[in-house]
Coordinates of C-alpha atoms and ligand atoms in Angstrom, one line a residue:
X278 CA 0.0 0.0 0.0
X279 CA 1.5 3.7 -1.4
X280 CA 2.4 5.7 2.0
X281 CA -0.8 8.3 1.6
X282 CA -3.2 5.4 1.4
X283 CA -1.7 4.2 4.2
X284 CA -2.7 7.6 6.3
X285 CA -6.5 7.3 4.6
X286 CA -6.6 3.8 5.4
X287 CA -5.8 4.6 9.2
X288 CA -7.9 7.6 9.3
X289 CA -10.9 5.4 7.3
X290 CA -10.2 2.6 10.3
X291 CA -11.1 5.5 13.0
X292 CA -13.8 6.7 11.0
X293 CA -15.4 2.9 10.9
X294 CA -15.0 2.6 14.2
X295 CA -16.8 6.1 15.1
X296 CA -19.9 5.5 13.5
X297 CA -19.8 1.8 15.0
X298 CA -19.4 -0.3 11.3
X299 CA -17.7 -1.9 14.0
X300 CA -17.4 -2.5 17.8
X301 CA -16.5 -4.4 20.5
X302 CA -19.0 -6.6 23.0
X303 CA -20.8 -9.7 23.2
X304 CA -22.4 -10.5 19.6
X305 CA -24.4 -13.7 18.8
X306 CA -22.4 -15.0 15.4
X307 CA -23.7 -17.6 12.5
X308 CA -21.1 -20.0 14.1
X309 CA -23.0 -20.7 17.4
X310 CA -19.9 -18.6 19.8
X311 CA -20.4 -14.8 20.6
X312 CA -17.7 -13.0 19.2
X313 CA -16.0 -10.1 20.9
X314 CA -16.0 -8.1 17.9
X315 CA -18.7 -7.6 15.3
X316 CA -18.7 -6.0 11.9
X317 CA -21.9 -3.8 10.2
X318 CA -20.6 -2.5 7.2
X319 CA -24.0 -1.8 6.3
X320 CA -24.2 1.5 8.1
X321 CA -22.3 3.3 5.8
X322 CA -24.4 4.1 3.0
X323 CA -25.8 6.6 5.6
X324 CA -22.5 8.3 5.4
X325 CA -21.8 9.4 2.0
X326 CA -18.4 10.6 2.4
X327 CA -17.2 7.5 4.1
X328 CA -18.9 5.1 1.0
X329 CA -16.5 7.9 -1.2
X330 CA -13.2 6.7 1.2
X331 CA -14.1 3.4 0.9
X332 CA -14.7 2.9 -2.7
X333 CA -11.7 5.8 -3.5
X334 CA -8.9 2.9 -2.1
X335 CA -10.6 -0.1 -3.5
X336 CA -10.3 1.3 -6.8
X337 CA -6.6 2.1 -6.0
X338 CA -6.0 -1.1 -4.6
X339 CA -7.1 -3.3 -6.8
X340 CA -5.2 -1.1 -9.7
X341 CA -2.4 -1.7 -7.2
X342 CA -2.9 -5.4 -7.1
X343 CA -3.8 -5.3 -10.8
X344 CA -7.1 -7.4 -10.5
X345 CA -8.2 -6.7 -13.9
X346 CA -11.3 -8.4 -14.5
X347 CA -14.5 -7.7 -17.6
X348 CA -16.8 -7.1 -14.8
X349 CA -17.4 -7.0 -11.1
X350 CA -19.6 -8.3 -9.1
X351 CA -20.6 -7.4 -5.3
X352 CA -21.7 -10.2 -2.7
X353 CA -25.9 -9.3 -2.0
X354 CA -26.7 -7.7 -0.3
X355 CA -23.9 -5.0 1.9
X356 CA -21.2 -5.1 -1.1
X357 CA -24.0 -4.6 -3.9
X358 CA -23.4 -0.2 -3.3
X359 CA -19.8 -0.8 -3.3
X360 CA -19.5 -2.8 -5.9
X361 CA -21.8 0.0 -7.9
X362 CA -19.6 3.0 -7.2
X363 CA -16.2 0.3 -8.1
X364 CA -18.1 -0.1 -11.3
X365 CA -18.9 3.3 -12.4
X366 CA -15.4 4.6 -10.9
X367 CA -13.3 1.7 -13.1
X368 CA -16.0 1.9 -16.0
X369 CA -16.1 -1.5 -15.4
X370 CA -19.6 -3.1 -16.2
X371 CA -21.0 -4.7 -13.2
X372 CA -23.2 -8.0 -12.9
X373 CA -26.1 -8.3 -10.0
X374 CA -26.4 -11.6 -8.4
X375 CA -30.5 -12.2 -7.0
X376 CA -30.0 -13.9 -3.8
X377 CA -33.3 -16.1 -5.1
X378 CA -34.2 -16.1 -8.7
X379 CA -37.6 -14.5 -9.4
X380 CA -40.1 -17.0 -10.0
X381 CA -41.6 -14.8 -13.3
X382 CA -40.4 -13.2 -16.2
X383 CA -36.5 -14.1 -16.8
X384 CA -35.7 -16.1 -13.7
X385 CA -32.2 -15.0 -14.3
X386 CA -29.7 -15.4 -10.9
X387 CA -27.3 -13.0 -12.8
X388 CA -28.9 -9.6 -14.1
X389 CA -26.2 -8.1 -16.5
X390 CA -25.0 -8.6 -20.2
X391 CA -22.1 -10.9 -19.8
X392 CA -20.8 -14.4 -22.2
X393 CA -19.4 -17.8 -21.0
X394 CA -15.8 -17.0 -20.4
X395 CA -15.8 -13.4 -19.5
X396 CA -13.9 -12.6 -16.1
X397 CA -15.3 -11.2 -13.0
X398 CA -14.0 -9.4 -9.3
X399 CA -15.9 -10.1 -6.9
X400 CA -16.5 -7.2 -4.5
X401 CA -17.6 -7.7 -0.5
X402 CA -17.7 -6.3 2.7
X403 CA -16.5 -8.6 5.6
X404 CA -15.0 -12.0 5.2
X405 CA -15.6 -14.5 8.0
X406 CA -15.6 -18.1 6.6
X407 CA -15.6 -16.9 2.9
X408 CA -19.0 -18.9 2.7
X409 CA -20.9 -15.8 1.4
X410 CA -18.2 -15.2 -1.5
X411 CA -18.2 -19.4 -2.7
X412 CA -22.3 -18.9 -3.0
X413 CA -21.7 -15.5 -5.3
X414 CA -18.7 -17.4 -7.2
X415 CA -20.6 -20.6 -7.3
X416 CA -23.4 -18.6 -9.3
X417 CA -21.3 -17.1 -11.9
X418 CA -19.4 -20.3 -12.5
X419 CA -22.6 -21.6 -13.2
X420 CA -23.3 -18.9 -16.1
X421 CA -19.7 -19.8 -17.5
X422 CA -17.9 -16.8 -15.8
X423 CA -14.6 -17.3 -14.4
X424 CA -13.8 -16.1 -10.6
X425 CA -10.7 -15.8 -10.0
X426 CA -9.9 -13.2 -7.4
X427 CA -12.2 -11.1 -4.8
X428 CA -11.5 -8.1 -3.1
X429 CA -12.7 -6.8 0.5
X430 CA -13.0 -4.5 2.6
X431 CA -12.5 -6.5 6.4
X432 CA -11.1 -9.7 6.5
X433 CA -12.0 -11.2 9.9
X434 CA -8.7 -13.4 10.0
X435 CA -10.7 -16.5 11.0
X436 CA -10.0 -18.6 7.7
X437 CA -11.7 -17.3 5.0
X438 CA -9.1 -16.5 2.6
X439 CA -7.7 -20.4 2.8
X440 CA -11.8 -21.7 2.6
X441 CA -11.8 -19.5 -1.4
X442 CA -7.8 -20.3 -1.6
X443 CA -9.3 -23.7 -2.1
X444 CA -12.0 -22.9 -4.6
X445 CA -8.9 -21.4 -6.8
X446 CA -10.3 -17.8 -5.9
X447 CA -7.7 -15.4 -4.1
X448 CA -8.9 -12.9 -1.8
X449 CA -7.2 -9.8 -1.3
X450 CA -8.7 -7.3 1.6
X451 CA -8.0 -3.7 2.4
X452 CA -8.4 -4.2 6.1
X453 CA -7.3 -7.1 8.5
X454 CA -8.5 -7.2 11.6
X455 CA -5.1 -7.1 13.3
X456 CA -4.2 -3.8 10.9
X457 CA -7.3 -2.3 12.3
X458 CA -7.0 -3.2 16.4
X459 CA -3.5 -1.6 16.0
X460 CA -4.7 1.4 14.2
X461 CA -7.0 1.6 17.3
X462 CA -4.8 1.4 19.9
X463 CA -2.2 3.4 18.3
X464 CA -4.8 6.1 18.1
X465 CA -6.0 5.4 21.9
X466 CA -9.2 4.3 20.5
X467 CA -8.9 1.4 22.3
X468 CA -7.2 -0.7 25.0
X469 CA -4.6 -3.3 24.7
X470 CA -7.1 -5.2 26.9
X471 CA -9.5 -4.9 24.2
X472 CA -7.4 -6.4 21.4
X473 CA -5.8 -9.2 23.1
X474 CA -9.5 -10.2 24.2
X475 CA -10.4 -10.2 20.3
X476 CA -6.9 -11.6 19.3
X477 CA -7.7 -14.9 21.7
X478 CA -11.2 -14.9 20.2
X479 CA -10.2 -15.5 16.7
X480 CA -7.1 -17.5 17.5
X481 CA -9.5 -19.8 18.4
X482 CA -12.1 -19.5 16.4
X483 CA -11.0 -20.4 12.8
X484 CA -13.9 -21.7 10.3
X485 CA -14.3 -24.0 7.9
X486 CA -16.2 -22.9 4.8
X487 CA -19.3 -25.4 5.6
X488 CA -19.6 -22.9 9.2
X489 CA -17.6 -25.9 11.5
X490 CA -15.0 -24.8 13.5
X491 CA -11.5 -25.8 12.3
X492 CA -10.9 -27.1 15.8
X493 CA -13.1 -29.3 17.9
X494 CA -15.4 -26.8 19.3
X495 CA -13.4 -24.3 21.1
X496 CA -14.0 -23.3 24.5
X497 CA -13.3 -19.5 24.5
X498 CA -15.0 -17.5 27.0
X499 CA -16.1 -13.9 25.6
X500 CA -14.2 -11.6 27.5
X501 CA -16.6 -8.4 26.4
X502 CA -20.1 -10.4 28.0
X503 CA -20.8 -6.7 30.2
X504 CA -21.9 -8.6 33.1
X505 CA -18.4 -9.7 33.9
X506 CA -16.7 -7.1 33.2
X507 CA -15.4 -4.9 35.9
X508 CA -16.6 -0.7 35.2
X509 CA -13.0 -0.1 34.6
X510 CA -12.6 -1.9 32.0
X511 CA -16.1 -1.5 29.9
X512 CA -15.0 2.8 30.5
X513 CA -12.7 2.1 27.9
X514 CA -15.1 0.6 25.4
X515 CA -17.7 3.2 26.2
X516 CA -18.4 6.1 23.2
X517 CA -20.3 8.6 25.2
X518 CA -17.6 10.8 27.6
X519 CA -20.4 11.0 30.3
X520 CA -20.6 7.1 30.4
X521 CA -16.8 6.7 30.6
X522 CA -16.6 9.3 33.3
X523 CA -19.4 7.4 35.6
X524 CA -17.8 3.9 35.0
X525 CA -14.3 5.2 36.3
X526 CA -16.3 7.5 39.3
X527 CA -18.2 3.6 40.5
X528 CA -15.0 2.3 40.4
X529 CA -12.8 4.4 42.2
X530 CA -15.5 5.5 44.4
X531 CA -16.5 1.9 44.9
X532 CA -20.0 2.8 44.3
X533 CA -23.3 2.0 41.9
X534 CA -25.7 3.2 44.1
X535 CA -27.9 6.1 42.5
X536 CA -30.3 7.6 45.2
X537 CA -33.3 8.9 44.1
X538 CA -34.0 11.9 45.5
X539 CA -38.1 12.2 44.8
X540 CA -38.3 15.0 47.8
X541 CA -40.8 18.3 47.1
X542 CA -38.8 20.9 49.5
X543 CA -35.4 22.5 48.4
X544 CA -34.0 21.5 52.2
X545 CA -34.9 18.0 51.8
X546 CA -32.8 17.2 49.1
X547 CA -30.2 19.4 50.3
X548 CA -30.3 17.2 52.9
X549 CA -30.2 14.2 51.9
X550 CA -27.9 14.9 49.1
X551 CA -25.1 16.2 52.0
X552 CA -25.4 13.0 54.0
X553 CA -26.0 10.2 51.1
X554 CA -23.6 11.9 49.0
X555 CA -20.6 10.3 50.4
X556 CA -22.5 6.7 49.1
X557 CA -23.6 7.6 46.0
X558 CA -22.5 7.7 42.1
X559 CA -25.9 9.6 41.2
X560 CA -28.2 12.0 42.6
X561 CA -31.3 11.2 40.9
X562 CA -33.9 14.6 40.8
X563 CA -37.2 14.9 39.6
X564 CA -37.2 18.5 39.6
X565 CA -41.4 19.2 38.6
X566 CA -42.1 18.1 41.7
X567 CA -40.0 20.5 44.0
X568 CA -42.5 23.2 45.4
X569 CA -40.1 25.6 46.3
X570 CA -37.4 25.6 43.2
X571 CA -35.1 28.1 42.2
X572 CA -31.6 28.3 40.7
X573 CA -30.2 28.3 44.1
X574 CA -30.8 24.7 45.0
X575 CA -29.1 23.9 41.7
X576 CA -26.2 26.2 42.7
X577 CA -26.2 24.3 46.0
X578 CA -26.7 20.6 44.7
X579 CA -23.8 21.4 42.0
X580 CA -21.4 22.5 45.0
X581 CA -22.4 19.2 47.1
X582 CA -21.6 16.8 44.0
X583 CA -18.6 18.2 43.4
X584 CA -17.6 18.1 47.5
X585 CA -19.1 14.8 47.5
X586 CA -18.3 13.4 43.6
X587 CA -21.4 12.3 42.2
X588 CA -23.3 12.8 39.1
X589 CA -26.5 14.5 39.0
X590 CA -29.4 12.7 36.6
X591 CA -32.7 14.5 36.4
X592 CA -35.3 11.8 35.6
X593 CA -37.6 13.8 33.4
X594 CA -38.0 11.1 30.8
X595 CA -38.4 13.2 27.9
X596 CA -40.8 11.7 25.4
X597 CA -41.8 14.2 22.8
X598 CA -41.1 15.4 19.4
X599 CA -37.4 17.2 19.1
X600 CA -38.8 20.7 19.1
X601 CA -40.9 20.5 22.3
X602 CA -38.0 18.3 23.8
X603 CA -35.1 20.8 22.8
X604 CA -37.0 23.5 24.7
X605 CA -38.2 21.3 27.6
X606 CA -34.3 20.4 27.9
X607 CA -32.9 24.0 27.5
X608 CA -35.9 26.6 28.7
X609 CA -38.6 27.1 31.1
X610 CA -37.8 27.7 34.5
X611 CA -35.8 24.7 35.2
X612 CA -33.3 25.0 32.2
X613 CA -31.9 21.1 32.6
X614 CA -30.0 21.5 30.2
X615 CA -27.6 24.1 31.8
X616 CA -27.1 21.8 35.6
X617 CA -28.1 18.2 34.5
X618 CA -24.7 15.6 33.8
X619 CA -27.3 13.1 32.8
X620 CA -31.0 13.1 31.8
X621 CA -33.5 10.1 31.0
X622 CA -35.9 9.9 28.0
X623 CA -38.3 7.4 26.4
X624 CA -37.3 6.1 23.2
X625 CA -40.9 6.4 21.9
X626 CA -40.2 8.6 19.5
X627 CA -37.4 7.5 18.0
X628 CA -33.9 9.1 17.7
X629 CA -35.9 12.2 17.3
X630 CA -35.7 12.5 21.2
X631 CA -32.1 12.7 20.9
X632 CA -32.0 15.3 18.1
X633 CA -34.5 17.2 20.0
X634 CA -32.0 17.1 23.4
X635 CA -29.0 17.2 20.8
X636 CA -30.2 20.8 19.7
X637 CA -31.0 21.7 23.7
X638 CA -27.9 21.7 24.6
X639 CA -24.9 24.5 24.1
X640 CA -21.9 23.1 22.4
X641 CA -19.9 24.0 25.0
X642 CA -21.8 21.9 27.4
X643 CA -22.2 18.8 24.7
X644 CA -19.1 16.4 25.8
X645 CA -20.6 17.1 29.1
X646 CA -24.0 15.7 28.9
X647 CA -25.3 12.1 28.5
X648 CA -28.8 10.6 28.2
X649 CA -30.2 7.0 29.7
X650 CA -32.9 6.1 27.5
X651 CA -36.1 3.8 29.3
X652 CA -35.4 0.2 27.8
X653 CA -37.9 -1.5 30.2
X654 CA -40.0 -0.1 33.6
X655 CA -40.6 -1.5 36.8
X656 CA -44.2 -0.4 36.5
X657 CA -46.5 -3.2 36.0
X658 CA -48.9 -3.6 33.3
X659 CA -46.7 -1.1 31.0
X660 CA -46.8 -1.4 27.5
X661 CA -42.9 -2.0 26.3
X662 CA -43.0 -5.0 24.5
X663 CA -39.9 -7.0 22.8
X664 CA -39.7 -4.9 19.5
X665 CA -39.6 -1.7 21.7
X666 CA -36.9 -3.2 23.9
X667 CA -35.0 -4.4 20.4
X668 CA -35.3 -0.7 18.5
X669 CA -34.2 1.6 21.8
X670 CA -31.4 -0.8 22.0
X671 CA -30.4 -0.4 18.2
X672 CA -31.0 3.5 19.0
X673 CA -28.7 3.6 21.8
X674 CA -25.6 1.7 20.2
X675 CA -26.1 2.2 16.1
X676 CA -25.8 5.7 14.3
X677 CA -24.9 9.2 15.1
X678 CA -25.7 9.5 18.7
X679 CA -24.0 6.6 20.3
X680 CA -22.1 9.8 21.8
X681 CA -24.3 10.8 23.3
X682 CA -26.1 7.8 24.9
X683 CA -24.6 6.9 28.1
X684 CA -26.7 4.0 29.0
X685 CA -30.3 2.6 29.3
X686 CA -32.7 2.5 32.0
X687 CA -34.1 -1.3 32.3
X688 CA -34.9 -4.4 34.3
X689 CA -33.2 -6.9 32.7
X690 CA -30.0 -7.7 31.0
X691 CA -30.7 -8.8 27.7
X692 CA -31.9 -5.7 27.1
X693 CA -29.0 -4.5 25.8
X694 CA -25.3 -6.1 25.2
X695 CA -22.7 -3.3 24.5
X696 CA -20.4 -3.1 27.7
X697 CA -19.3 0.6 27.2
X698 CA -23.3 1.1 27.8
X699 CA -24.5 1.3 31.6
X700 CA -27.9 -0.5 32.8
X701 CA -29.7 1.5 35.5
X702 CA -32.1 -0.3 37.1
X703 CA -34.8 1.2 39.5
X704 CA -37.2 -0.8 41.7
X705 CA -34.5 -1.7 44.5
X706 CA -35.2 -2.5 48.1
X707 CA -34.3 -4.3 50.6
X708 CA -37.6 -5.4 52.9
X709 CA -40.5 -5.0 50.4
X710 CA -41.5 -6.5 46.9
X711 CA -44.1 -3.3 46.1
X712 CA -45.7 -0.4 47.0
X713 CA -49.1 0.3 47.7
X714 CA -48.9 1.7 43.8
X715 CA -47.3 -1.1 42.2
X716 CA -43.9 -0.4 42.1
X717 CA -42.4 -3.5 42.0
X718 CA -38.8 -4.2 44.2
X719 CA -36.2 -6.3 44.0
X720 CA -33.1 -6.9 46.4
X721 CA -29.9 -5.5 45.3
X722 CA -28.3 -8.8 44.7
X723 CA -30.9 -9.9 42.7
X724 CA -30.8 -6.6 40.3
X725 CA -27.4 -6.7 40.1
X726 CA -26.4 -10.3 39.9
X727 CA -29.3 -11.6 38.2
X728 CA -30.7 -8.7 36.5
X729 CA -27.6 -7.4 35.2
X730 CA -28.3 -3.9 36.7
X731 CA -24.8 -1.9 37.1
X732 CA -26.7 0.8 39.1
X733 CA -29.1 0.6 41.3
X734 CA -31.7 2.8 42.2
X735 CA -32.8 3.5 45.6
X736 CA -35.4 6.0 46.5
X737 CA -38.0 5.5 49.2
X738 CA -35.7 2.6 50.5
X739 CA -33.3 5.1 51.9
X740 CA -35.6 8.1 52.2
X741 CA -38.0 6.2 54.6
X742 CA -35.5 4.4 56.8
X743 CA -34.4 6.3 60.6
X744 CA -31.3 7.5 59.4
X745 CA -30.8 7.8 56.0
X746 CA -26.8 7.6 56.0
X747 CA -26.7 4.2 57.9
X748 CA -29.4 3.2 54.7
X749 CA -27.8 4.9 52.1
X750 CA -24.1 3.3 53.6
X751 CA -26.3 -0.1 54.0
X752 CA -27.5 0.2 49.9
X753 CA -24.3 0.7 49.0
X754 CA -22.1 -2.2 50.7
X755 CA -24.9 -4.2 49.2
X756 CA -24.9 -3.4 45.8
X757 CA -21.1 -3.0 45.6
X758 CA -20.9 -6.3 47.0
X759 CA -22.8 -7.8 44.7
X760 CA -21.2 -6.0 41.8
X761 CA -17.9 -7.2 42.9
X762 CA -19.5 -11.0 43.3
X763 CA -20.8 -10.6 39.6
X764 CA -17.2 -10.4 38.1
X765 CA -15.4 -12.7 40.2
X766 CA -17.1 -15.6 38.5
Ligands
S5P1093 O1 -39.0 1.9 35.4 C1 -38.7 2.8 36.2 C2 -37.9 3.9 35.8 C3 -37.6 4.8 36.7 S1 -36.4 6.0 36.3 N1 -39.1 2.7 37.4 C4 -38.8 3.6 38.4 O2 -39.2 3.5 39.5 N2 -38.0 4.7 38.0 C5 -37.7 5.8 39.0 O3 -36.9 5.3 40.1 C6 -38.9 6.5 39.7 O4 -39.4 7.6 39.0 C7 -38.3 6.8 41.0 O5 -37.7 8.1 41.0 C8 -37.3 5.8 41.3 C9 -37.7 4.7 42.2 O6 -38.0 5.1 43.5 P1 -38.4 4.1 44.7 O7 -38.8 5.1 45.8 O8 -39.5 3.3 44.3 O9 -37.1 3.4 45.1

């Protein structure tokens, strides 16, 4: 690769990893093991200028590698765009391979004007077990065209290029995964925690083209699975700044207790906020409800978290369209935006709520600002259902705003599986299982060890109880405990 390809190709790397066409966690694979690492190249034909980068050095590379070919061809459905702008870029005609052939009309499998003999590149995205390529080649042989090299974009280095190496088709790739986990890390993207967990992964994990494991099935444990992995580490997988900044406060604070504060007088929560705070990662509000509010108790809450080092989270669980939202966020006589670290919204609307908070607050105060969207409730009879839980997930961890997201507010842990993401979970108490409203409780082993919850929440559990600092002290060993139980195993 020419030297200034080689500074696009590590700025392209970044850029992939930004706007998540890859990341690191826990990912459910074809093969049956979760892999640490999972590709989704498909996100990028929502970023023009990165489907420009992309096709730019394929061109040059395979001029490089001198892959002349009559036509190309890109692997349905992620490579079929790429393959396009290689096409119109080389002038080289391009041929469409139907994943099924249409059951009217010309039932063709391969759309294009092409004769027996004529040569074809074959163009796709990411390379596992090559299995996806053979089915593409396997189809053109079929017509009489002749395969012999494809290029890609990610090779996942887990034996694909050997699986085609026997089918007489070469594969040449832009990316390895190795050249882009040391572009990471050399960037700071990343720990070297992070890519020896991966490296172990796929050292073990090499495929056959049939989807069997070259090995006898291996035995690798995940090291991303977030519910074993200590805060520490998952601050350095996290993409929004807010979310790193709580991770590194639980753990050096020894702390994932949030306290709900849901108190109507100024002096209350002044109160409780000077003798919890000592206990606490997060000083939960729900400002509406205070009686007596002005700017002063923000003044004074903002003093105590910084005495005592905690976050503050107002729970106003935004849920409207982004205009309304950007000035409930920023105006009025609360003006969240300006004190809040972290806010929570329903995902109801879509990723319009995040626009709408996007544009509430100042760029100044942007890197400063995270938002827990509502995954699940602990109220019974409410209406989230699967899908809902599925989409908020996808909003939280896929497009432009995974910046912005620090982590979700739910009751379960397959709710969501990205570690640098952190799973509030209200509903916690020690002595009861409801309240005369339905609120339903759990103990704080049970939310953290068996709900997956990395912070609990604690409201009337502490504000009820004779002295609130023995409670809020009591709440804490607890759910430390328990956190430090969960990743010992
Ligand atoms: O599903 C939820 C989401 C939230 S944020 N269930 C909840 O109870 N909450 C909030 O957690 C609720 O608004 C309240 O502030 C706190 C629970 O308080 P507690 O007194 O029942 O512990």
């Amino acid at each position: 690769m020419i030297a200034k390809d080689m500074a696009q190709m590590k700025s392209l790397a970044i850029k992939l990893f930004e706007i998540n066409a890859f990341k690191f966690g826990d990912f459910k694979m074809k093969v049956g093991i979760n892999s640490p690492v999972y590709f989704d190249l498909r996100v990028i034909v929502s970023f023009p200028e990165v489907m420009q980068t992309v096709s730019d050095l394929l061109v040059s590379y395979i001029k490089e590698q001198q892959l002349t070919a009559k036509h190309v061809c890109g692997v349905p459905y992620t490579a079929l765009p790429l393959a396009t702008l290689v096409s119109v870029q080389q002038n080289t005609p391009m041929l469409v391979r139907r994943k099924e052939a249409k059951n009217y009309g010309t039932k063709k499998i391969i759309e294009g004007i092409f004769n027996a003999g004529d040569t074809c590149l074959i163009v796709e995205d990411v390379v596992t077990s090559g299995s996806s390529i053979l089915d593409t080649v396997n189809d053109l042989t079929r017509e009489g065209i002749v395969v012999t090299d494809a290029v890609v974009v990610v090779d996942r280095e887990q034996g694909g290029a050997a699986n085609i190496a026997k089918h007489s088709v070469r594969m040449h790739s832009l990316f390895t995964l190795s050249f882009l986990l040391n572009t990471l890390l050399e960037a700071g993207k990343i720990e070297r925690d992070t890519v020896d967990a991966v490296a172990k992964y796929i050292a073990a994990c090499q495929i056959n083209s049939d989807g069997t494991f070259a090995n006898d099935k291996p035995q690798v444990v995940n090291d991303f699975v977030r519910t074993r992995m200590p805060y520490e580490s998952r601050a350095n997988l996290a993409k929004c700044e807010l979310a790193k900044q709580l991770f590194l406060l639980m753990s050096t604070k020894k702390t994932n207790l949030c306290l709900a504060a849901d108190l109507t007088k100024c002096e209350e929560i002044l109160d409780v906020a000077e003798k919890c705070g000592p206990y606490i990662c997060v000083l939960k509000t729900h400002i509406d409800i205070v009686e007596d509010f002005s700017q002063d108790l923000i003044r004074q809450l903002q003093n105590l978290a910084k005495k005592h080092n905690f976050l503050i989270m107002e729970d106003r669980k935004f849920a409207d369209i982004a205009n309304t939202v950007s000035h409930q966020y920023r105006d009025g006589i609360y003006r969240i935006s300006e004190w809040a670290d972290l806010v929570t919204a329903h995902s109801l609307s879509g990723r319009s709520i995040l626009v709408g908070l996007k544009a509430g607050v100042t760029t100044a105060d942007s890197k400063n600002r995270g938002v827990f969207l509502l995954g699940e409730m602990s109220a019974p009879g409410n209406l989230i259902d699967d899908k809902y839980k599925e989409t908020t997930s996808k909003i939280a961890t896929e497009g432009s705003f995974v910046d912005f997201v620090a982590g979700v507010v739910c009751q379960s842990k397959e709710c969501f599986s990205f570690p640098g993401l952190i799973q509030l979970t209200p509903g916690v108490k020690i002595d009861e299982t409801s309240d005369k409203l339905g609120q339903q409780y759990n103990t704080p082993e049970h939310v953290i060890k068996d709900k997956g919850g990395d912070i609990g929440v604690v409201g009337r559990g502490i504000l009820q109880a004779k002295c609130i600092e023995t409670a809020a002290a009591l709440y804490r060993d607890r759910l430390w405990a328990a956190y430090i139980d969960r990743v010992a195993k």
